[in-house]
């Protein structure tokens, strides 16, 4: 039951309306039940993995606090020592054991050669669990004592499948203050609903249409010339952006209608003027997680240039392996690490030129990310350098009108990002129009989704790309 399915069109309004009618703390129970039901729609077998992860993490957090690493224990003792000084062998042992458990479980499901599938959302809620435990272990956050609160923190359905990877200081704190969430605020509901609608447009009008020629070329690259391969690769940059950003906007819109504020995940990434800047704009919840829980603990940039380079490569190697099991994912991560080590930030070039160079680098690495194997990558590169001409443009499976819609969609996204970069907010502009103008805009967007959106058989839209990671 993805966000773009007809089933979700029934599921969410029911969940939302009941949620609005319930008194404060009963909302936790209702949202947890809804979140578990949402996960079970993908397969009831996935629920056991989430519940197991939740119980282990919750229990470990309480154990770490009891052993003296949490802020509560520090306050009770009245000591002024740092959180680091309150650690001991037992707390380190518990923390290490539980982190190893989570990493081992994730690796088992990702890398096993049997027919056991990776549970939906496991990559995201595992990293979220490790981040939570690390904060408790460091003494920068208290353990959550209420199991229902923590279970909802892990399972909250808007962010369950593809993130963002939430922090306890953001989502868990809002769950604890559920009584005071502005769930019935009309202005919030309007803003959130518009964000949800824009996410639908990104996914169904742009990303899924781009997926048609991209999938055609990448699945049968030998039938195409180098021109089509390059075109498909450029298009893929916008497919993955609109797909993942579309999901994030839908997730944030859905959560916003429930009164929650999820972390933002994107900040106009293709306007970056360095690879480092790109990762300050792309998948922000993952990049900040890697920074706080991998890169900085390794030493960050504090131990010299060589150690910094090693730390960057380790961090982005982990990022690559988190995304997938093939060696091409590891190569993709390492290339981004190299791109950060030899960054162009200080090059004496116009900013516009830097942005073009960075986009070309990012897009070239998207080819590494998108292929099925290193063998396919070699074949596609050979196709570019030895067969650079149009060979089967019609085989990309879009008609003239479809290409026009695709190009207009990409131009719209580029225009929105460019204006947002300059401080112009489309949502604010729309919400400031009068009621008639707003209704016309909403009707136009909804009509575009219904009439021009790309739907599969029986209106089952294609899955979100990051669900598989």
PDB file of C-alpha atoms in Angstrom, residues 302-434:
ATOM      1  CA  UNK A 302      40.603  16.661  13.440  1.00  0.00           C
ATOM      2  CA  UNK A 303      43.549  14.321  12.811  1.00  0.00           C
ATOM      3  CA  UNK A 304      45.148  15.619   9.650  1.00  0.00           C
ATOM      4  CA  UNK A 305      44.426  15.524   5.936  1.00  0.00           C
ATOM      5  CA  UNK A 306      45.288  11.859   5.379  1.00  0.00           C
ATOM      6  CA  UNK A 307      43.110  10.663   8.261  1.00  0.00           C
ATOM      7  CA  UNK A 308      40.310  12.944   7.052  1.00  0.00           C
ATOM      8  CA  UNK A 309      40.494  11.323   3.605  1.00  0.00           C
ATOM      9  CA  UNK A 310      40.367   7.836   5.129  1.00  0.00           C
ATOM     10  CA  UNK A 311      37.413   8.793   7.323  1.00  0.00           C
ATOM     11  CA  UNK A 312      35.524  10.201   4.332  1.00  0.00           C
ATOM     12  CA  UNK A 313      36.118   7.027   2.296  1.00  0.00           C
ATOM     13  CA  UNK A 314      34.958   4.813   5.170  1.00  0.00           C
ATOM     14  CA  UNK A 315      31.859   6.941   5.697  1.00  0.00           C
ATOM     15  CA  UNK A 316      30.836   6.951   2.061  1.00  0.00           C
ATOM     16  CA  UNK A 317      31.764   3.307   1.654  1.00  0.00           C
ATOM     17  CA  UNK A 318      29.234   2.565   4.405  1.00  0.00           C
ATOM     18  CA  UNK A 319      26.727   4.786   2.604  1.00  0.00           C
ATOM     19  CA  UNK A 320      27.214   2.773  -0.574  1.00  0.00           C
ATOM     20  CA  UNK A 321      26.808  -0.576   1.208  1.00  0.00           C
ATOM     21  CA  UNK A 322      23.705   0.717   2.992  1.00  0.00           C
ATOM     22  CA  UNK A 323      22.100   1.434  -0.363  1.00  0.00           C
ATOM     23  CA  UNK A 324      22.643  -2.000  -1.871  1.00  0.00           C
ATOM     24  CA  UNK A 325      24.537  -5.259  -1.985  1.00  0.00           C
ATOM     25  CA  UNK A 326      26.293  -5.004  -5.348  1.00  0.00           C
ATOM     26  CA  UNK A 327      29.887  -3.838  -5.694  1.00  0.00           C
ATOM     27  CA  UNK A 328      28.618  -1.001  -7.873  1.00  0.00           C
ATOM     28  CA  UNK A 329      26.955   0.544  -4.786  1.00  0.00           C
ATOM     29  CA  UNK A 330      30.261   0.418  -2.923  1.00  0.00           C
ATOM     30  CA  UNK A 331      31.984   1.987  -5.941  1.00  0.00           C
ATOM     31  CA  UNK A 332      29.319   4.704  -6.046  1.00  0.00           C
ATOM     32  CA  UNK A 333      29.922   5.534  -2.388  1.00  0.00           C
ATOM     33  CA  UNK A 334      33.712   5.597  -2.793  1.00  0.00           C
ATOM     34  CA  UNK A 335      33.446   7.870  -5.833  1.00  0.00           C
ATOM     35  CA  UNK A 336      31.462  10.347  -3.772  1.00  0.00           C
ATOM     36  CA  UNK A 337      34.089  10.092  -1.069  1.00  0.00           C
ATOM     37  CA  UNK A 338      36.813  10.859  -3.611  1.00  0.00           C
ATOM     38  CA  UNK A 339      34.692  13.719  -4.922  1.00  0.00           C
ATOM     39  CA  UNK A 340      34.682  15.229  -1.432  1.00  0.00           C
ATOM     40  CA  UNK A 341      38.417  14.713  -0.878  1.00  0.00           C
ATOM     41  CA  UNK A 342      39.285  16.442  -4.177  1.00  0.00           C
ATOM     42  CA  UNK A 343      36.501  19.002  -3.970  1.00  0.00           C
ATOM     43  CA  UNK A 344      36.165  21.930  -6.357  1.00  0.00           C
ATOM     44  CA  UNK A 345      34.889  24.322  -3.711  1.00  0.00           C
ATOM     45  CA  UNK A 346      38.088  26.405  -3.768  1.00  0.00           C
ATOM     46  CA  UNK A 347      38.623  26.317  -7.529  1.00  0.00           C
ATOM     47  CA  UNK A 348      38.669  29.765  -9.092  1.00  0.00           C
ATOM     48  CA  UNK A 349      35.702  29.233 -11.350  1.00  0.00           C
ATOM     49  CA  UNK A 350      32.343  30.985 -11.696  1.00  0.00           C
ATOM     50  CA  UNK A 351      29.718  29.425  -9.471  1.00  0.00           C
ATOM     51  CA  UNK A 352      27.574  28.501 -12.475  1.00  0.00           C
ATOM     52  CA  UNK A 353      30.484  26.519 -13.955  1.00  0.00           C
ATOM     53  CA  UNK A 354      31.045  24.734 -10.644  1.00  0.00           C
ATOM     54  CA  UNK A 355      27.377  23.779 -10.534  1.00  0.00           C
ATOM     55  CA  UNK A 356      27.559  22.314 -14.036  1.00  0.00           C
ATOM     56  CA  UNK A 357      30.717  20.344 -13.226  1.00  0.00           C
ATOM     57  CA  UNK A 358      29.230  19.022  -9.994  1.00  0.00           C
ATOM     58  CA  UNK A 359      26.024  17.973 -11.758  1.00  0.00           C
ATOM     59  CA  UNK A 360      28.033  16.138 -14.418  1.00  0.00           C
ATOM     60  CA  UNK A 361      29.985  14.312 -11.718  1.00  0.00           C
ATOM     61  CA  UNK A 362      26.825  13.447  -9.758  1.00  0.00           C
ATOM     62  CA  UNK A 363      25.078  12.274 -12.911  1.00  0.00           C
ATOM     63  CA  UNK A 364      28.030  10.093 -13.962  1.00  0.00           C
ATOM     64  CA  UNK A 365      27.961   8.434 -10.550  1.00  0.00           C
ATOM     65  CA  UNK A 366      24.204   7.918 -10.881  1.00  0.00           C
ATOM     66  CA  UNK A 367      25.033   5.577 -13.760  1.00  0.00           C
ATOM     67  CA  UNK A 368      27.172   3.530 -11.361  1.00  0.00           C
ATOM     68  CA  UNK A 369      24.294   3.570  -8.885  1.00  0.00           C
ATOM     69  CA  UNK A 370      21.596   2.587 -11.387  1.00  0.00           C
ATOM     70  CA  UNK A 371      23.262  -0.345 -13.200  1.00  0.00           C
ATOM     71  CA  UNK A 372      22.609  -3.901 -12.050  1.00  0.00           C
ATOM     72  CA  UNK A 373      26.275  -4.892 -11.867  1.00  0.00           C
ATOM     73  CA  UNK A 374      29.802  -3.775 -12.661  1.00  0.00           C
ATOM     74  CA  UNK A 375      29.563  -5.889 -15.811  1.00  0.00           C
ATOM     75  CA  UNK A 376      26.603  -3.836 -17.000  1.00  0.00           C
ATOM     76  CA  UNK A 377      28.506  -0.659 -16.159  1.00  0.00           C
ATOM     77  CA  UNK A 378      31.390  -1.786 -18.358  1.00  0.00           C
ATOM     78  CA  UNK A 379      28.996  -2.618 -21.184  1.00  0.00           C
ATOM     79  CA  UNK A 380      27.265   0.760 -20.997  1.00  0.00           C
ATOM     80  CA  UNK A 381      30.553   2.662 -20.957  1.00  0.00           C
ATOM     81  CA  UNK A 382      31.710   0.693 -24.000  1.00  0.00           C
ATOM     82  CA  UNK A 383      28.434   1.593 -25.688  1.00  0.00           C
ATOM     83  CA  UNK A 384      29.062   5.286 -25.044  1.00  0.00           C
ATOM     84  CA  UNK A 385      32.664   5.332 -26.262  1.00  0.00           C
ATOM     85  CA  UNK A 386      32.419   2.867 -29.162  1.00  0.00           C
ATOM     86  CA  UNK A 387      28.868   3.344 -30.407  1.00  0.00           C
ATOM     87  CA  UNK A 388      28.073   7.004 -29.879  1.00  0.00           C
ATOM     88  CA  UNK A 389      25.030   7.615 -32.060  1.00  0.00           C
ATOM     89  CA  UNK A 390      21.251   7.358 -32.004  1.00  0.00           C
ATOM     90  CA  UNK A 391      20.369   3.724 -32.545  1.00  0.00           C
ATOM     91  CA  UNK A 392      16.818   3.128 -31.327  1.00  0.00           C
ATOM     92  CA  UNK A 393      15.284   6.319 -29.959  1.00  0.00           C
ATOM     93  CA  UNK A 394      11.766   4.931 -30.493  1.00  0.00           C
ATOM     94  CA  UNK A 395      12.737   2.023 -28.234  1.00  0.00           C
ATOM     95  CA  UNK A 396      12.737   4.416 -25.290  1.00  0.00           C
ATOM     96  CA  UNK A 397       8.964   3.912 -25.384  1.00  0.00           C
ATOM     97  CA  UNK A 398       7.670   7.484 -25.206  1.00  0.00           C
ATOM     98  CA  UNK A 399       5.648   9.293 -27.829  1.00  0.00           C
ATOM     99  CA  UNK A 400       6.058  12.948 -28.770  1.00  0.00           C
ATOM    100  CA  UNK A 401       3.420  14.170 -26.310  1.00  0.00           C
ATOM    101  CA  UNK A 402       4.985  12.104 -23.520  1.00  0.00           C
ATOM    102  CA  UNK A 403       8.401  13.631 -24.217  1.00  0.00           C
ATOM    103  CA  UNK A 404       6.888  17.113 -24.087  1.00  0.00           C
ATOM    104  CA  UNK A 405       5.297  16.377 -20.710  1.00  0.00           C
ATOM    105  CA  UNK A 406       8.570  14.909 -19.434  1.00  0.00           C
ATOM    106  CA  UNK A 407      10.600  17.959 -20.472  1.00  0.00           C
ATOM    107  CA  UNK A 408       8.017  20.373 -19.046  1.00  0.00           C
ATOM    108  CA  UNK A 409       8.059  18.475 -15.762  1.00  0.00           C
ATOM    109  CA  UNK A 410      11.846  18.677 -15.483  1.00  0.00           C
ATOM    110  CA  UNK A 411      11.790  22.382 -16.356  1.00  0.00           C
ATOM    111  CA  UNK A 412       9.134  22.975 -13.688  1.00  0.00           C
ATOM    112  CA  UNK A 413      11.276  21.276 -11.026  1.00  0.00           C
ATOM    113  CA  UNK A 414      14.348  23.250 -12.099  1.00  0.00           C
ATOM    114  CA  UNK A 415      12.357  26.509 -12.023  1.00  0.00           C
ATOM    115  CA  UNK A 416      10.941  25.761  -8.584  1.00  0.00           C
ATOM    116  CA  UNK A 417      14.373  24.937  -7.153  1.00  0.00           C
ATOM    117  CA  UNK A 418      15.988  27.993  -8.722  1.00  0.00           C
ATOM    118  CA  UNK A 419      13.325  30.348  -7.361  1.00  0.00           C
ATOM    119  CA  UNK A 420      13.384  28.647  -3.949  1.00  0.00           C
ATOM    120  CA  UNK A 421      17.156  29.118  -3.869  1.00  0.00           C
ATOM    121  CA  UNK A 422      16.523  32.824  -4.327  1.00  0.00           C
ATOM    122  CA  UNK A 423      14.001  32.952  -1.505  1.00  0.00           C
ATOM    123  CA  UNK A 424      10.754  32.641  -3.457  1.00  0.00           C
ATOM    124  CA  UNK A 425       8.426  29.998  -1.955  1.00  0.00           C
ATOM    125  CA  UNK A 426       5.826  28.476  -4.275  1.00  0.00           C
ATOM    126  CA  UNK A 427       3.725  27.125  -1.423  1.00  0.00           C
ATOM    127  CA  UNK A 428       3.610  30.494   0.305  1.00  0.00           C
ATOM    128  CA  UNK A 429       2.707  32.189  -2.968  1.00  0.00           C
ATOM    129  CA  UNK A 430      -0.174  29.763  -3.602  1.00  0.00           C
ATOM    130  CA  UNK A 431      -1.482  29.982  -0.040  1.00  0.00           C
ATOM    131  CA  UNK A 432      -1.486  33.777  -0.243  1.00  0.00           C
ATOM    132  CA  UNK A 433      -3.875  33.787  -3.245  1.00  0.00           C
ATOM    133  CA  UNK A 434      -7.579  34.290  -2.732  1.00  0.00           C
TER     134      UNK A 434
END
